[in-house]
Short mmCIF file of C-alpha atoms in Angstrom, two decimals:
data_model
loop_
_atom_site.label_atom_id
_atom_site.label_comp_id
_atom_site.label_asym_id
_atom_site.label_seq_id
_atom_site.Cartn_x
_atom_site.Cartn_y
_atom_site.Cartn_z
CA MET A 13 112.25 112.95 107.69
CA TYR A 14 111.46 113.22 111.42
CA LYS A 15 109.74 111.19 114.02
CA VAL A 16 106.72 111.86 116.17
CA TYR A 17 107.09 110.93 119.92
CA PRO A 18 103.59 111.50 121.45
CA GLU A 19 102.50 110.93 125.03
CA TYR A 20 101.05 107.72 123.56
CA VAL A 21 100.01 106.73 119.91
CA ASN A 22 96.20 107.26 119.34
CA PRO A 23 94.83 104.38 117.30
CA PHE A 24 91.70 106.37 116.54
CA ILE A 25 93.59 109.01 114.36
CA TYR A 26 93.01 107.31 111.05
CA PRO A 27 89.39 106.36 111.79
CA MET A 28 88.84 109.97 112.56
CA LEU A 29 90.33 111.03 109.31
CA ARG A 30 87.98 108.53 107.53
CA SER A 31 84.96 109.89 109.48
CA GLY A 32 84.57 106.53 111.09
CA ALA A 33 82.69 105.15 108.04
CA TYR A 34 85.03 102.37 107.11
CA ALA A 35 88.12 100.49 108.45
CA PRO A 36 90.09 97.16 108.33
CA MET A 37 88.11 95.17 111.06
CA GLY A 38 89.32 92.28 113.14
CA ILE A 39 91.89 92.45 115.96
CA ALA A 40 95.05 94.59 116.37
CA SER A 41 97.57 95.53 119.01
CA TYR A 42 98.94 99.16 119.16
CA GLY A 43 101.04 98.88 122.45
CA VAL A 44 98.44 100.92 124.19
CA ILE A 45 96.42 99.85 127.32
CA ASN A 46 93.37 101.63 128.50
CA GLN A 47 92.27 100.72 131.98
CA SER A 48 89.21 102.98 132.90
CA GLY A 49 90.72 105.83 131.06
CA ILE A 50 94.31 105.39 132.44
CA ILE A 51 96.53 104.96 129.33
CA THR A 52 99.60 102.88 129.66
CA THR A 53 102.09 101.98 126.84
CA TYR A 54 104.15 98.88 126.38
CA THR A 55 106.54 97.54 123.53
CA VAL A 56 106.62 94.06 122.35
CA LEU A 57 109.83 92.81 120.47
CA THR A 58 109.43 89.32 118.75
CA ASN A 59 110.40 87.37 115.72
CA SER A 60 107.17 85.55 115.15
CA ILE A 61 103.59 86.64 115.03
CA ILE A 62 100.66 84.30 114.18
CA GLY A 63 97.00 84.98 113.24
CA PHE A 64 94.26 82.35 113.88
CA GLY A 65 91.33 82.35 111.64
CA ASN A 66 88.24 80.07 111.65
CA ILE A 67 85.88 81.24 108.85
CA THR A 68 82.34 79.71 108.77
CA SER A 69 80.99 81.98 106.06
CA ILE A 70 82.25 84.72 103.82
CA LEU A 71 80.83 86.60 100.77
CA ALA A 72 81.84 90.04 99.78
CA TYR A 73 80.57 92.32 97.02
CA ASN A 74 81.43 95.81 95.73
CA THR A 75 80.16 96.99 92.38
CA SER A 76 83.04 99.67 92.09
CA ALA A 77 85.92 97.18 92.79
CA PRO A 78 86.86 96.86 89.25
CA GLU A 79 87.69 100.58 89.11
CA VAL A 80 90.77 99.80 91.44
CA GLY A 81 91.58 96.61 89.64
CA VAL A 82 90.06 93.86 91.69
CA SER A 83 87.00 91.66 91.39
CA PRO A 84 83.70 92.68 92.86
CA TYR A 85 83.66 89.58 95.10
CA GLU A 86 87.20 89.84 96.47
CA ALA A 87 88.10 90.25 100.07
CA SER A 88 91.32 89.88 102.16
CA LEU A 89 92.37 88.91 105.51
CA GLN A 90 95.78 90.44 106.41
CA LEU A 91 98.34 89.77 108.92
CA ASN A 92 100.86 92.58 109.26
CA ALA A 93 103.49 94.07 111.55
CA MET A 94 106.39 96.50 111.49
CA LEU A 95 109.93 95.02 111.09
CA VAL A 96 112.75 97.11 112.62
CA VAL A 97 116.24 96.37 111.50
CA ASP A 98 119.44 97.60 113.10
CA SER A 99 121.99 97.89 110.32
CA ASN A 100 125.32 99.00 112.01
CA GLY A 101 123.51 101.39 114.39
CA SER A 102 121.12 102.77 111.77
CA LEU A 103 117.40 101.81 112.00
CA TYR A 104 115.33 100.81 109.07
CA THR A 105 111.59 100.01 109.23
CA TYR A 106 109.81 97.58 106.96
CA TRP A 107 106.10 96.53 106.69
CA PRO A 108 105.70 92.82 105.83
CA GLN A 109 102.16 91.49 105.13
CA ASN A 110 100.94 87.98 105.05
CA VAL A 111 97.61 88.02 103.07
CA LEU A 112 94.74 85.72 102.13
CA ILE A 113 92.87 87.11 99.13
CA PHE A 114 89.38 85.39 98.90
CA PHE A 115 87.51 85.14 95.81
CA THR A 116 84.35 84.64 97.64
CA ASN A 117 82.11 83.75 94.65
CA GLN A 118 84.54 80.88 93.58
CA SER A 119 85.50 79.55 97.05
CA GLU A 120 89.21 80.15 96.26
CA VAL A 121 91.94 81.83 98.21
CA GLU A 122 95.31 83.27 96.98
CA LEU A 123 98.27 83.15 99.20
CA HIS A 124 99.82 86.61 98.81
CA ASP A 125 102.43 88.81 100.53
CA ASN A 126 103.80 92.28 100.36
CA VAL A 127 106.80 94.07 101.90
CA LEU A 128 107.18 97.92 102.03
CA ASN A 129 110.02 100.11 103.12
CA VAL A 130 108.57 102.73 105.48
CA THR A 131 111.77 104.16 106.88
CA GLY A 132 111.01 107.71 105.59
CA ASP A 133 110.10 109.80 102.58
CA ASN A 134 112.78 108.62 100.28
CA ALA A 135 112.73 105.05 101.38
CA THR A 136 112.46 102.52 98.48
CA LEU A 137 112.98 98.92 97.58
CA THR A 138 114.57 97.60 94.53
CA ASN A 139 115.07 94.09 93.00
CA ASN A 140 118.71 94.25 94.42
CA SER A 141 117.70 95.16 97.90
CA ILE A 142 115.07 92.54 98.53
CA THR A 143 114.80 89.17 96.63
CA SER A 144 112.85 86.00 96.52
CA PRO A 145 112.37 83.23 93.86
CA ASN A 146 108.64 83.94 94.07
CA GLY A 147 108.30 87.80 93.46
CA TYR A 148 109.97 91.07 92.63
CA VAL A 149 109.53 94.76 93.37
CA TYR A 150 106.71 96.73 91.45
CA ASN A 151 106.03 100.43 92.60
CA ASN A 152 108.21 100.13 95.50
CA TYR A 153 106.31 97.10 96.83
CA TYR A 154 107.75 93.74 97.05
CA GLY A 155 105.22 90.89 96.22
CA ASN A 156 105.14 87.28 95.36
CA TYR A 157 103.84 88.15 91.89
CA LEU A 158 105.48 85.22 90.30
CA ASN A 159 104.17 82.46 92.41
CA ALA A 160 101.03 83.30 94.47
CA PRO A 161 99.40 79.78 95.17
CA ILE A 162 95.70 79.62 94.75
CA LEU A 163 93.77 77.01 96.80
CA PRO A 164 90.19 75.88 96.97
CA TYR A 165 88.56 76.26 100.28
CA ARG A 166 85.43 75.12 101.99
CA THR A 167 83.89 76.34 105.24
CA PRO A 168 84.80 75.86 107.99
CA PHE A 169 88.10 77.12 107.02
CA ALA A 170 90.49 77.21 109.95
CA PHE A 171 94.21 78.18 109.65
CA TYR A 172 97.16 79.86 111.26
CA LEU A 173 98.83 82.73 109.26
CA ILE A 174 102.53 82.87 110.22
CA LEU A 175 104.83 85.75 109.90
CA ASN A 176 108.55 85.01 111.00
CA GLU A 177 111.78 87.03 110.63
CA SER A 178 115.43 86.20 111.38
CA ILE A 179 118.98 87.49 110.87
CA VAL A 180 121.00 85.71 108.18
CA GLU A 181 124.49 86.67 109.26
CA GLY A 182 126.52 88.51 106.63
CA GLN A 183 123.43 88.69 104.26
CA GLY A 184 120.56 90.49 105.85
CA VAL A 185 117.10 89.79 107.25
CA GLN A 186 115.06 86.83 106.16
CA ILE A 187 111.14 86.97 106.25
CA THR A 188 109.12 83.83 105.95
CA MET A 189 105.50 83.75 105.03
CA ALA A 190 103.62 80.61 106.00
CA ILE A 191 100.13 79.07 106.54
CA GLU A 192 98.96 76.17 108.42
CA VAL A 193 95.62 74.96 107.44
CA LEU A 194 93.82 73.04 110.21
CA GLN A 195 90.39 72.63 108.68
CA ASN A 196 89.07 72.95 105.08
CA GLY A 197 85.56 71.75 105.36
CA SER A 198 86.79 68.77 107.30
CA VAL A 199 89.41 68.71 109.99
CA LEU A 200 92.85 67.72 108.72
CA ASN A 201 94.37 64.78 110.54
CA ASN A 202 98.00 65.91 109.91
CA PRO A 203 98.14 69.67 109.53
CA ARG A 204 101.47 71.08 108.33
CA VAL A 205 103.09 74.40 108.00
CA TYR A 206 103.41 75.54 104.29
CA THR A 207 105.95 78.24 103.64
CA PHE A 208 104.88 79.85 100.54
CA ASP A 209 107.50 82.58 100.37
CA THR A 210 111.02 83.23 101.86
CA ILE A 211 112.21 86.70 101.34
CA LEU A 212 115.60 88.23 101.85
CA ILE A 213 116.26 91.94 102.64
CA HIS A 214 119.94 92.26 101.62
CA ASP A 215 121.83 94.02 104.40
CA PRO A 216 125.19 92.60 105.23
CA LEU A 217 125.57 95.04 108.17
CA ALA A 218 122.37 93.94 109.77
CA GLU A 219 123.00 93.21 113.47
CA ALA A 220 119.58 92.59 114.88
CA SER A 221 115.88 92.64 113.89
CA ALA A 222 112.51 92.44 115.45
CA LEU A 223 108.70 92.69 114.74
CA VAL A 224 107.86 95.56 116.88
CA VAL A 225 104.55 96.58 118.55
CA SER A 226 104.97 99.87 120.52
CA GLY A 227 102.67 102.53 121.84
CA ASN A 228 105.52 104.96 122.26
CA ALA A 229 106.06 106.41 118.82
CA TYR A 230 105.02 106.47 115.17
CA THR A 231 107.22 105.14 112.41
CA PRO A 232 109.50 107.80 110.76
CA VAL A 233 107.49 110.46 108.90
CA GLY A 234 108.04 113.51 106.52
CA ALA A 235 106.42 115.69 103.80
CA HIS A 236 104.70 112.66 102.16
CA SER A 237 103.68 110.95 105.42
CA ILE A 238 102.91 113.58 108.03
CA ILE A 239 101.83 111.32 110.87
CA GLY A 240 103.55 107.98 110.04
CA ASN A 241 102.39 104.60 110.65
CA TYR A 242 101.86 102.64 113.74
CA TYR A 243 104.21 100.12 115.30
CA ASP A 244 101.37 97.62 115.58
CA ALA A 245 100.25 94.05 114.66
CA GLU A 246 97.03 93.63 112.72
CA LEU A 247 94.70 90.62 111.65
CA VAL A 248 92.05 92.32 109.82
CA PHE A 249 89.38 91.94 106.99
CA GLY A 250 89.15 94.36 104.25
CA GLY A 251 88.81 94.67 100.45
CA GLY A 252 90.63 92.55 98.01
CA GLY A 253 93.47 94.93 97.22
CA ASN A 254 94.62 98.42 95.97
CA GLY A 255 92.79 100.10 98.88
CA GLU A 256 89.39 98.77 98.11
CA ILE A 257 86.65 99.21 100.55
CA THR A 258 84.16 96.29 100.36
CA THR A 259 80.83 95.25 101.93
CA PHE A 260 80.38 91.79 103.39
CA LYS A 261 77.10 90.19 102.39
CA GLN A 262 78.05 87.27 104.69
CA LEU A 263 80.75 86.99 107.38
CA SER A 264 81.09 84.75 110.43
CA ALA A 265 84.51 83.93 111.74
CA GLU A 266 86.76 83.82 114.69
CA LEU A 267 90.17 85.54 114.76
CA GLY A 268 93.15 85.47 117.10
CA LEU A 269 96.43 87.32 117.27
CA TYR A 270 99.55 86.21 119.23
CA TYR A 271 103.33 86.71 119.36
CA TYR A 272 106.13 84.19 120.27
CA ASN A 273 107.54 84.61 123.67
CA VAL A 274 110.95 83.04 124.04
CA THR A 275 110.70 83.02 127.90
CA THR A 276 107.57 80.73 127.86
CA GLY A 277 108.47 79.10 124.59
CA SER A 278 105.08 79.66 123.34
CA TYR A 279 102.73 81.88 121.59
CA VAL A 280 100.77 84.15 123.87
CA PRO A 281 98.18 87.01 123.57
CA PHE A 282 99.25 90.63 123.38
CA PRO A 283 98.69 92.81 126.40
CA SER A 284 95.72 94.63 124.83
CA TYR A 285 93.67 94.72 121.62
CA TYR A 286 91.49 97.02 119.49
CA SER A 287 88.80 96.08 116.90
CA PHE A 288 90.29 97.66 113.93
CA GLY A 289 93.57 98.18 112.02
CA ALA A 290 95.11 101.47 110.87
CA ASP A 291 98.12 100.62 108.60
CA THR A 292 96.06 98.42 106.27
CA ALA A 293 94.63 100.28 103.44
CA GLU A 294 91.91 97.85 102.43
CA ALA A 295 88.77 98.23 104.58
CA THR A 296 85.05 97.39 104.98
CA TYR A 297 81.86 99.31 105.83
CA ASN A 298 80.05 96.71 107.88
CA VAL A 299 81.89 94.32 110.22
CA HIS A 300 81.10 93.94 113.83
CA VAL A 301 83.75 92.61 116.30
CA ASN A 302 83.06 90.97 119.64
CA TYR A 303 85.89 90.05 122.08
CA LEU A 304 85.94 86.62 123.49
CA GLY A 305 89.03 86.84 125.65
CA ASN A 306 92.55 85.38 125.41
CA GLY A 307 93.33 87.17 122.15
CA LEU A 308 90.20 85.79 120.39
CA VAL A 309 87.46 87.73 118.74
CA THR A 310 84.23 86.89 116.61
CA VAL A 311 83.51 89.00 113.61
CA SER A 312 80.28 89.24 111.54
CA THR A 313 78.34 91.42 109.46
CA GLY A 314 76.80 94.36 111.42
CA LYS A 315 77.54 97.91 112.63
CA LEU A 316 81.24 99.06 112.22
CA ASP A 317 82.43 99.40 115.91
CA LEU A 318 85.79 100.99 116.38
CA MET A 319 86.76 100.24 119.91
CA TYR A 320 89.14 99.20 122.54
CA LEU A 321 88.55 95.59 123.19
CA SER A 322 90.38 94.36 126.39
CA THR A 323 93.42 94.16 128.60
CA GLN A 324 95.00 90.82 128.81
CA SER A 325 96.22 90.52 132.50
CA ASN A 326 97.46 86.91 131.67
CA SER A 327 99.07 87.67 128.49
CA PHE A 328 102.71 86.77 129.47
CA THR A 329 101.96 83.35 130.93
CA THR A 330 99.14 81.50 129.13
CA THR A 331 98.08 80.62 125.76
CA THR A 332 94.40 79.91 124.69
CA THR A 333 92.97 76.48 124.80
CA THR A 334 91.70 77.12 121.11
CA THR A 335 95.27 77.42 119.85
CA THR A 336 97.17 75.17 122.24
CA GLN A 337 97.24 72.03 120.11
CA SER A 338 98.14 73.64 116.87
CA THR A 339 100.67 76.13 118.51
CA SER A 340 102.75 73.30 119.59
CA THR A 341 102.89 71.98 115.94
CA THR A 342 103.71 75.50 114.70
CA THR A 343 106.32 76.18 117.39
CA SER A 344 108.15 72.95 116.77
CA THR A 345 108.22 73.71 113.07
CA THR A 346 109.36 77.37 113.41
CA THR A 347 111.54 77.32 116.46
CA THR A 348 114.73 76.89 114.58
CA THR A 349 113.93 80.05 112.66
CA THR A 350 112.62 82.25 115.40
CA THR A 351 115.05 81.39 118.10
CA GLN A 352 118.08 82.22 116.14
CA SER A 353 117.29 85.96 115.68
CA THR A 354 116.17 88.45 118.15
CA SER A 355 114.19 86.96 121.09
CA SER A 356 110.86 88.47 122.09
CA THR A 357 110.78 91.37 124.60
CA THR A 358 107.87 92.80 126.46
CA THR A 359 108.27 96.16 128.14
CA THR A 360 105.43 97.89 130.06
CA THR A 361 105.68 101.52 130.94
CA THR A 362 103.33 102.79 133.77
CA SER A 363 102.47 106.08 135.04
CA SER A 364 105.72 106.10 137.15
CA THR A 365 107.73 104.94 134.11
CA THR A 366 108.83 101.78 135.71
CA GLU A 367 109.64 99.02 133.26
CA THR A 368 109.42 95.15 133.40
CA SER A 369 111.03 93.30 130.61
CA VAL A 370 112.17 90.07 129.35
CA SER A 371 115.05 90.46 127.00
CA SER A 372 118.02 88.46 125.65
CA SER A 373 121.57 89.40 124.96
CA THR A 374 121.06 89.43 121.18
CA GLU A 375 118.72 92.36 121.46
CA SER A 376 119.86 95.47 119.69
CA SER A 377 120.16 98.52 121.96
CA SER A 378 119.22 100.68 118.85
CA ILE A 379 115.98 98.85 118.44
CA HIS A 380 115.35 98.99 122.06
CA SER A 381 115.72 102.80 121.83
CA ILE A 382 112.19 102.85 120.46
CA ILE A 383 111.22 102.24 124.01
CA ASN A 384 114.08 104.18 125.85
CA SER A 385 113.82 107.32 123.82
CA THR A 386 110.48 108.00 124.88
CA THR A 387 110.37 106.54 128.46
CA SER A 388 110.75 110.02 130.05
CA ILE A 389 107.57 111.29 128.36
CA ASN A 390 105.32 108.21 128.94
CA SER A 391 102.91 109.80 131.45
CA THR A 392 99.26 108.57 131.95
CA SER A 393 95.93 110.25 131.13
CA THR A 394 93.32 109.80 133.92
CA SER A 395 90.48 111.28 131.72
CA PRO A 396 87.81 108.91 130.24
CA GLN A 397 88.74 107.16 127.09
CA ALA A 398 86.48 109.08 124.69
CA SER A 399 87.25 112.57 125.78
CA SER A 400 90.98 111.66 126.30
CA GLU A 401 91.54 110.07 122.93
CA LEU A 402 89.25 112.45 121.03
CA GLY A 403 90.94 115.37 122.53
CA LEU A 404 94.45 114.19 121.75
CA GLY A 405 93.25 113.25 118.21
CA ILE A 406 91.87 116.78 117.59
CA ILE A 407 95.18 118.31 118.71
CA ILE A 408 97.21 116.09 116.43
CA LEU A 409 94.68 116.64 113.57
CA LEU A 410 95.36 120.33 113.93
CA ILE A 411 99.06 119.96 114.00
CA ILE A 412 98.69 117.78 110.73
CA ILE A 413 96.73 120.49 108.91
CA ILE A 414 99.33 123.17 110.01
CA VAL A 415 102.31 120.99 108.95
CA ALA A 416 100.52 120.13 105.63
CA ALA A 417 99.92 123.76 104.97
CA ILE A 418 103.61 124.63 105.51
CA VAL A 419 104.65 121.88 103.39
CA LEU A 420 102.20 123.10 100.49
CA LEU A 421 103.59 126.75 100.94
CA ARG A 422 107.18 125.60 100.61
CA ARG A 423 106.52 123.57 97.50
CA ARG A 424 104.93 126.63 95.84
CA HIS A 425 108.26 128.43 96.37
#
């Protein structure tokens, strides 16, 4: 197992490997800002991330979907991020996903979740290491397979997906998966947060934990994962499951992606966004994304456009008017969970490697090392975005091919 510490992570690597033909589409934050070709990295540590959705039409169809075990009409909207746990100075990385699985021909939606251990090659989960009354571990994935609620939906269907984490002293790290439905055909007069799964990663030595977005490094990698995954947050549309790639016959929606900032006591936009995810396996061929500002995008059927969306200059001080009313409801419901664990932290590294941060005394120095271990090599690129990121991507791709060849040769011996 090893880690890759690049000048900055390149979100376009996986789309390049897929020839740009398909991707999970929506809104994502990678910890990378591109201002006229000048690349800057940042890191956000938080214990709550929410995804806003307002779907006015959705219909997916893929004739080959049954080959991977899903319905031809299935599609998903996934909120996911990397969870880093400091266990007595050792870092472990997990990937929790809060997923809506839409059966678009039946107007039903399943509340589903998964957790995967991505700490390295030999990382696993067992039914002793992670537990919940709603699920179990299957093929190293935890999922709420015992109790995944299925709800009828009508459009407009508006909601918040909520992903929280917190330390349970002497036991481990608790992950909560929740949804707050704001509109299901008609507006709900008294929307409430519904927590459909509470998961415990058993680790009595866990000292601190955080959901991490960082442009400074990839997750731990090795022979079976040569690049690693991104420390990113994603809210993206794709196929129904098992890596399915679907086509949307109809899709019209708004999406928003935010994190909880303990300093402001509210959910705020990330400093920057891209139109696609990379860690999510499920994908689509034909979704177009348009950035509205303040962490909001519209998605519709159309040409697949993999692009950097925008820099959020006001991301640390304001929330969107679209989400203000429900954010206050969500915050009041989840504050007792989110404020007891690691507080949110935002660190921005510029070309001169200066840092501005908001942190708390409960923050783990080991988790913060994700930032500090790469600060000295966080330089900027002044070339245009396309040539800069494509050039770096080609170099990394060559490295991947060389490493893969070495691994194969070693295995033959």
